[in-house]
Amino acid sequence: MRIGVLALQGGVPEHLGHLERLGIEGRRVRRAAELEGLEGLILPGGESTAIGSLLAADGMVAALRDFSARRAVWGTCAGMILMAREVSGGRPVLSLMDIAVERNAFGRQLDSFEEPLAVDALRGDGGQPFPGVFIRAPRIARAGPSARVLAKLADGTAVAAREGRLLATAFHPELTGDLRFHAYFADLARGESP
Amino acid sequence: MDTVPGRTPRRSSSATVKTGLARMLQGGVIMDVVSAEQARIAEEAGAVAVMALERVPADIRAQGGVARMTDPQRIREILQAVSIPVMAKCRIGHFVEARILEAIGVDYVDESEVLTPADDSRHIDKHAFGVPFVCGCRDLGEALRRIAEGASMLRTKGEAGTGDIVEAVRHARAVNDGVEALRALAEDDLADYAAKMGVPVELVRQTRELGRLPVVNFAAGGIATPADAALMMQLGLDGVFVGSGIFKSADPARRARAIVLAVAHFDDPLRLAEVSTGLGEAMPGIAAGALSPAERLAGRGR
């Protein structure tokens, strides 16, 4: 199986490293032709304004929308913003998922934090919380009806959602030593997750 | 490290979130700006962050005198103008300027040789801060010392305000060569190496195993064109700072956009040709080789 990581800007090597650790072939994607032969695509964290403008410059918006209709896509942090249908304080970019997100929802860098998350959807976790790393993170202000929330902070803020084979997380599993979210996405890409 | 009472333990300012922000800036361009208007131009062009300043390095160089932290009012205006991260510079060793920048809420502090050093023997103990720091380096030893002091991100020093790329290339190559030499060392020699560099052996071992610096390392100091930016990316840097190169050029918005595209497509010569076309005059520039030792900023802080 091959999974791409959109490599126009952002935390690309970290995702590729996690894919490699799972024995999955990763590929950097900078142009539409490089989507060919991929089972899934990760939209990494980075600056959503910068990535959005680079996507528009290359006519990649239509290509990614087309890809998402057939394959699995996962956006982390800025990637989640790119996927959202509504973005408060910004324009929607790909409009792939039925979620509304708020950018920089927790504040500036000094408000960045780590908090363990209970995520029922993760297989084989034995109840272990997932290490949530939130960096100038967005939040999910609304999800649904077709998208469902996968994880919340202790205060009830929604921070992960899924809609079919589309996945969005406000946090950064690629910055942790925990491979479970990447394994979960690989299952989505294989079409193996309920 | 703080916890929020009454909730699941929430940790702030961990090494992961400090180095993590820099990781999210990879493949991006960080631009020097001196006003809210310039900050908006930078954001619109696709900058991943801005560096809030009173004067760009070319002006600091031209005007001489003591260069200090920017007026907090100016920084606040820029913080309010854009949604991307905002960085600001403090003098080497000036931990009070750093505390002020942290209190204002900047996202990253650059302990910078571009400003006049406040301490000629020590850098700031950056572990003591919640805000992350970026520092300049000319070789692997400097890079590792800054990491040991708590820097969460590095950049080449280059020679700021010149528009001459030669020093940034020299510093990037020196770091790369340093890592290569370290990889060739035997395990038994690591302790001596660490002692010579003045850094913990664990950090040396980690760098050797990774085959690169353990934090993100950007290019800085002399980048004036899209080709300069792409050159630094091809030398293995993780992203690019552009100081005077944008707002000292004839058409800043266009050049800013061109440099953003050049960094994203750094290995595509046709694309680089396209974005390099018709940009108007670059910043005038000064050959770094023509500077006297006293005029060189990169020698500040070891």
Tab-separated table of N, CA and C in Angstrom, chain B residues 224-286:
chain	number	residue	atom	x	y	z
B	224	ALA	N	18.085	36.733	-1.291
B	224	ALA	CA	17.475	37.874	-1.985
B	224	ALA	C	16.627	37.468	-3.185
B	225	THR	N	16.781	36.243	-3.671
B	225	THR	CA	16.067	35.826	-4.883
B	225	THR	C	15.414	34.454	-4.678
B	226	PRO	N	14.444	34.104	-5.540
B	226	PRO	CA	13.873	32.752	-5.482
B	226	PRO	C	14.950	31.684	-5.664
B	227	ALA	N	15.917	31.948	-6.526
B	227	ALA	CA	16.988	30.960	-6.752
B	227	ALA	C	17.834	30.779	-5.491
B	228	ASP	N	18.109	31.878	-4.772
B	228	ASP	CA	18.845	31.768	-3.498
B	228	ASP	C	18.090	30.839	-2.544
B	229	ALA	N	16.778	31.061	-2.448
B	229	ALA	CA	15.958	30.275	-1.521
B	229	ALA	C	15.985	28.797	-1.908
B	230	ALA	N	15.846	28.516	-3.208
B	230	ALA	CA	15.846	27.126	-3.674
B	230	ALA	C	17.216	26.476	-3.468
B	231	LEU	N	18.276	27.269	-3.643
B	231	LEU	CA	19.633	26.759	-3.396
B	231	LEU	C	19.751	26.256	-1.953
B	232	MET	N	19.274	27.050	-1.016
B	232	MET	CA	19.384	26.662	0.389
B	232	MET	C	18.555	25.408	0.683
B	233	MET	N	17.387	25.301	0.028
B	233	MET	CA	16.574	24.091	0.213
B	233	MET	C	17.304	22.875	-0.357
B	234	GLN	N	17.967	23.063	-1.490
B	234	GLN	CA	18.689	21.927	-2.089
B	234	GLN	C	19.902	21.536	-1.262
B	235	LEU	N	20.428	22.479	-0.470
B	235	LEU	CA	21.529	22.146	0.430
B	235	LEU	C	21.022	21.435	1.694
B	236	GLY	N	19.708	21.228	1.779
B	236	GLY	CA	19.164	20.417	2.867
B	236	GLY	C	18.555	21.214	4.011
B	237	LEU	N	18.447	22.534	3.860
B	237	LEU	CA	17.808	23.319	4.915
B	237	LEU	C	16.299	23.049	4.914
B	238	ASP	N	15.654	23.316	6.035
B	238	ASP	CA	14.241	22.948	6.190
B	238	ASP	C	13.279	24.060	5.803
B	239	GLY	N	13.781	25.252	5.547
B	239	GLY	CA	12.940	26.390	5.193
B	239	GLY	C	13.832	27.622	5.137
B	240	VAL	N	13.221	28.783	4.964
B	240	VAL	CA	14.017	29.976	4.651
B	240	VAL	C	13.479	31.212	5.396
B	241	PHE	N	14.399	31.970	5.975
B	241	PHE	CA	14.081	33.321	6.453
B	241	PHE	C	14.519	34.307	5.380
B	242	VAL	N	13.665	35.265	5.050
B	242	VAL	CA	14.102	36.350	4.165
B	242	VAL	C	13.961	37.656	4.928
B	243	GLY	N	15.068	38.329	5.107
B	243	GLY	CA	15.075	39.559	5.889
B	243	GLY	C	14.829	40.752	5.004
B	244	SER	N	15.902	41.412	4.630
B	244	SER	CA	15.782	42.639	3.843
B	244	SER	C	15.381	42.350	2.399
B	245	GLY	N	15.568	41.109	1.970
B	245	GLY	CA	15.431	40.746	0.564
B	245	GLY	C	14.084	41.053	-0.058
B	246	ILE	N	13.035	41.060	0.744
B	246	ILE	CA	11.702	41.297	0.178
B	246	ILE	C	11.347	42.777	0.170
B	247	PHE	N	11.338	43.386	1.348
B	247	PHE	CA	10.820	44.759	1.388
B	247	PHE	C	11.868	45.808	0.992
B	248	LYS	N	13.084	45.387	0.661
B	248	LYS	CA	14.076	46.286	0.069
B	248	LYS	C	14.153	46.094	-1.448
B	249	SER	N	13.257	45.272	-1.990
B	249	SER	CA	13.265	45.049	-3.439
B	249	SER	C	12.228	45.952	-4.103
B	250	ALA	N	12.233	45.961	-5.440
B	250	ALA	CA	11.367	46.888	-6.184
B	250	ALA	C	9.888	46.541	-6.052
B	251	ASP	N	9.563	45.240	-6.015
B	251	ASP	CA	8.159	44.816	-5.985
B	251	ASP	C	7.987	43.743	-4.903
B	252	PRO	N	7.858	44.172	-3.631
B	252	PRO	CA	7.880	43.223	-2.509
B	252	PRO	C	6.816	42.132	-2.599
B	253	ALA	N	5.569	42.475	-2.944
B	253	ALA	CA	4.508	41.461	-2.938
B	253	ALA	C	4.831	40.358	-3.942
B	254	ARG	N	5.298	40.772	-5.101
B	254	ARG	CA	5.592	39.808	-6.154
B	254	ARG	C	6.804	38.945	-5.802
B	255	ARG	N	7.834	39.582	-5.265
B	255	ARG	CA	9.036	38.831	-4.887
B	255	ARG	C	8.729	37.872	-3.740
B	256	ALA	N	7.913	38.336	-2.799
B	256	ALA	CA	7.544	37.474	-1.658
B	256	ALA	C	6.857	36.208	-2.168
B	257	ARG	N	5.907	36.389	-3.059
B	257	ARG	CA	5.175	35.253	-3.616
B	257	ARG	C	6.120	34.325	-4.382
B	258	ALA	N	7.017	34.921	-5.161
B	258	ALA	CA	7.965	34.128	-5.962
B	258	ALA	C	8.860	33.278	-5.060
B	259	ILE	N	9.289	33.839	-3.927
B	259	ILE	CA	10.174	33.085	-3.024
B	259	ILE	C	9.392	31.948	-2.348
B	260	VAL	N	8.128	32.206	-2.004
B	260	VAL	CA	7.283	31.140	-1.432
B	260	VAL	C	7.153	29.977	-2.428
B	261	LEU	N	6.880	30.303	-3.678
B	261	LEU	CA	6.739	29.258	-4.702
B	261	LEU	C	8.060	28.539	-4.942
B	262	ALA	N	9.156	29.285	-4.883
B	262	ALA	CA	10.479	28.681	-5.109
B	262	ALA	C	10.838	27.693	-4.004
B	263	VAL	N	10.446	27.983	-2.768
B	263	VAL	CA	10.750	27.073	-1.659
B	263	VAL	C	9.882	25.810	-1.758
B	264	ALA	N	8.619	25.976	-2.162
B	264	ALA	CA	7.737	24.808	-2.305
B	264	ALA	C	8.187	23.904	-3.460
B	265	HIS	N	8.741	24.513	-4.522
B	265	HIS	CA	9.104	23.744	-5.723
B	265	HIS	C	10.601	23.840	-5.987
B	266	PHE	N	11.390	23.707	-4.919
B	266	PHE	CA	12.826	24.002	-4.991
B	266	PHE	C	13.610	23.102	-5.931
B	267	ASP	N	13.048	21.943	-6.262
B	267	ASP	CA	13.801	21.019	-7.125
B	267	ASP	C	13.224	20.953	-8.541
B	268	ASP	N	12.476	21.962	-8.939
B	268	ASP	CA	11.842	21.983	-10.259
B	268	ASP	C	12.353	23.209	-11.041
B	269	PRO	N	13.437	23.030	-11.822
B	269	PRO	CA	14.090	24.187	-12.466
B	269	PRO	C	13.170	24.997	-13.383
B	270	LEU	N	12.250	24.317	-14.077
B	270	LEU	CA	11.342	25.058	-14.959
B	270	LEU	C	10.434	25.976	-14.149
B	271	ARG	N	9.960	25.438	-13.058
B	271	ARG	CA	9.104	26.225	-12.168
B	271	ARG	C	9.888	27.404	-11.592
B	272	LEU	N	11.155	27.151	-11.249
B	272	LEU	CA	11.993	28.224	-10.697
B	272	LEU	C	12.232	29.306	-11.748
B	273	ALA	N	12.399	28.894	-13.000
B	273	ALA	CA	12.584	29.869	-14.085
B	273	ALA	C	11.345	30.758	-14.198
B	274	GLU	N	10.189	30.101	-14.129
B	274	GLU	CA	8.929	30.831	-14.243
B	274	GLU	C	8.775	31.861	-13.115
B	275	VAL	N	9.029	31.445	-11.870
B	275	VAL	CA	8.797	32.374	-10.753
B	275	VAL	C	9.882	33.451	-10.663
B	276	SER	N	11.037	33.190	-11.291
B	276	SER	CA	12.130	34.174	-11.246
B	276	SER	C	11.989	35.262	-12.302
B	277	THR	N	10.999	35.101	-13.173
B	277	THR	CA	10.868	35.993	-14.332
B	277	THR	C	10.165	37.306	-13.991
B	278	GLY	N	10.783	38.426	-14.397
B	278	GLY	CA	10.128	39.729	-14.319
B	278	GLY	C	9.829	40.224	-12.927
B	279	LEU	N	10.727	39.984	-11.988
B	279	LEU	CA	10.478	40.391	-10.595
B	279	LEU	C	10.904	41.834	-10.319
B	280	GLY	N	11.577	42.484	-11.274
B	280	GLY	CA	12.114	43.823	-11.004
B	280	GLY	C	13.407	43.710	-10.212
B	281	GLU	N	13.903	44.855	-9.752
B	281	GLU	CA	15.197	44.891	-9.069
B	281	GLU	C	15.160	44.150	-7.733
B	282	ALA	N	16.194	43.342	-7.486
B	282	ALA	CA	16.391	42.757	-6.161
B	282	ALA	C	16.948	43.847	-5.236
B	283	MET	N	17.061	43.554	-3.941
B	283	MET	CA	17.691	44.534	-3.040
B	283	MET	C	19.104	44.829	-3.555
B	284	PRO	N	19.634	46.039	-3.333
B	284	PRO	CA	20.924	46.407	-3.902
B	284	PRO	C	22.061	45.471	-3.477
B	285	GLY	N	22.225	45.239	-2.190
B	285	GLY	CA	23.214	44.264	-1.753
B	285	GLY	C	24.611	44.812	-1.554
B	286	ILE	N	25.338	44.079	-0.691
B	286	ILE	CA	26.736	44.397	-0.383
B	286	ILE	C	27.462	43.065	-0.437
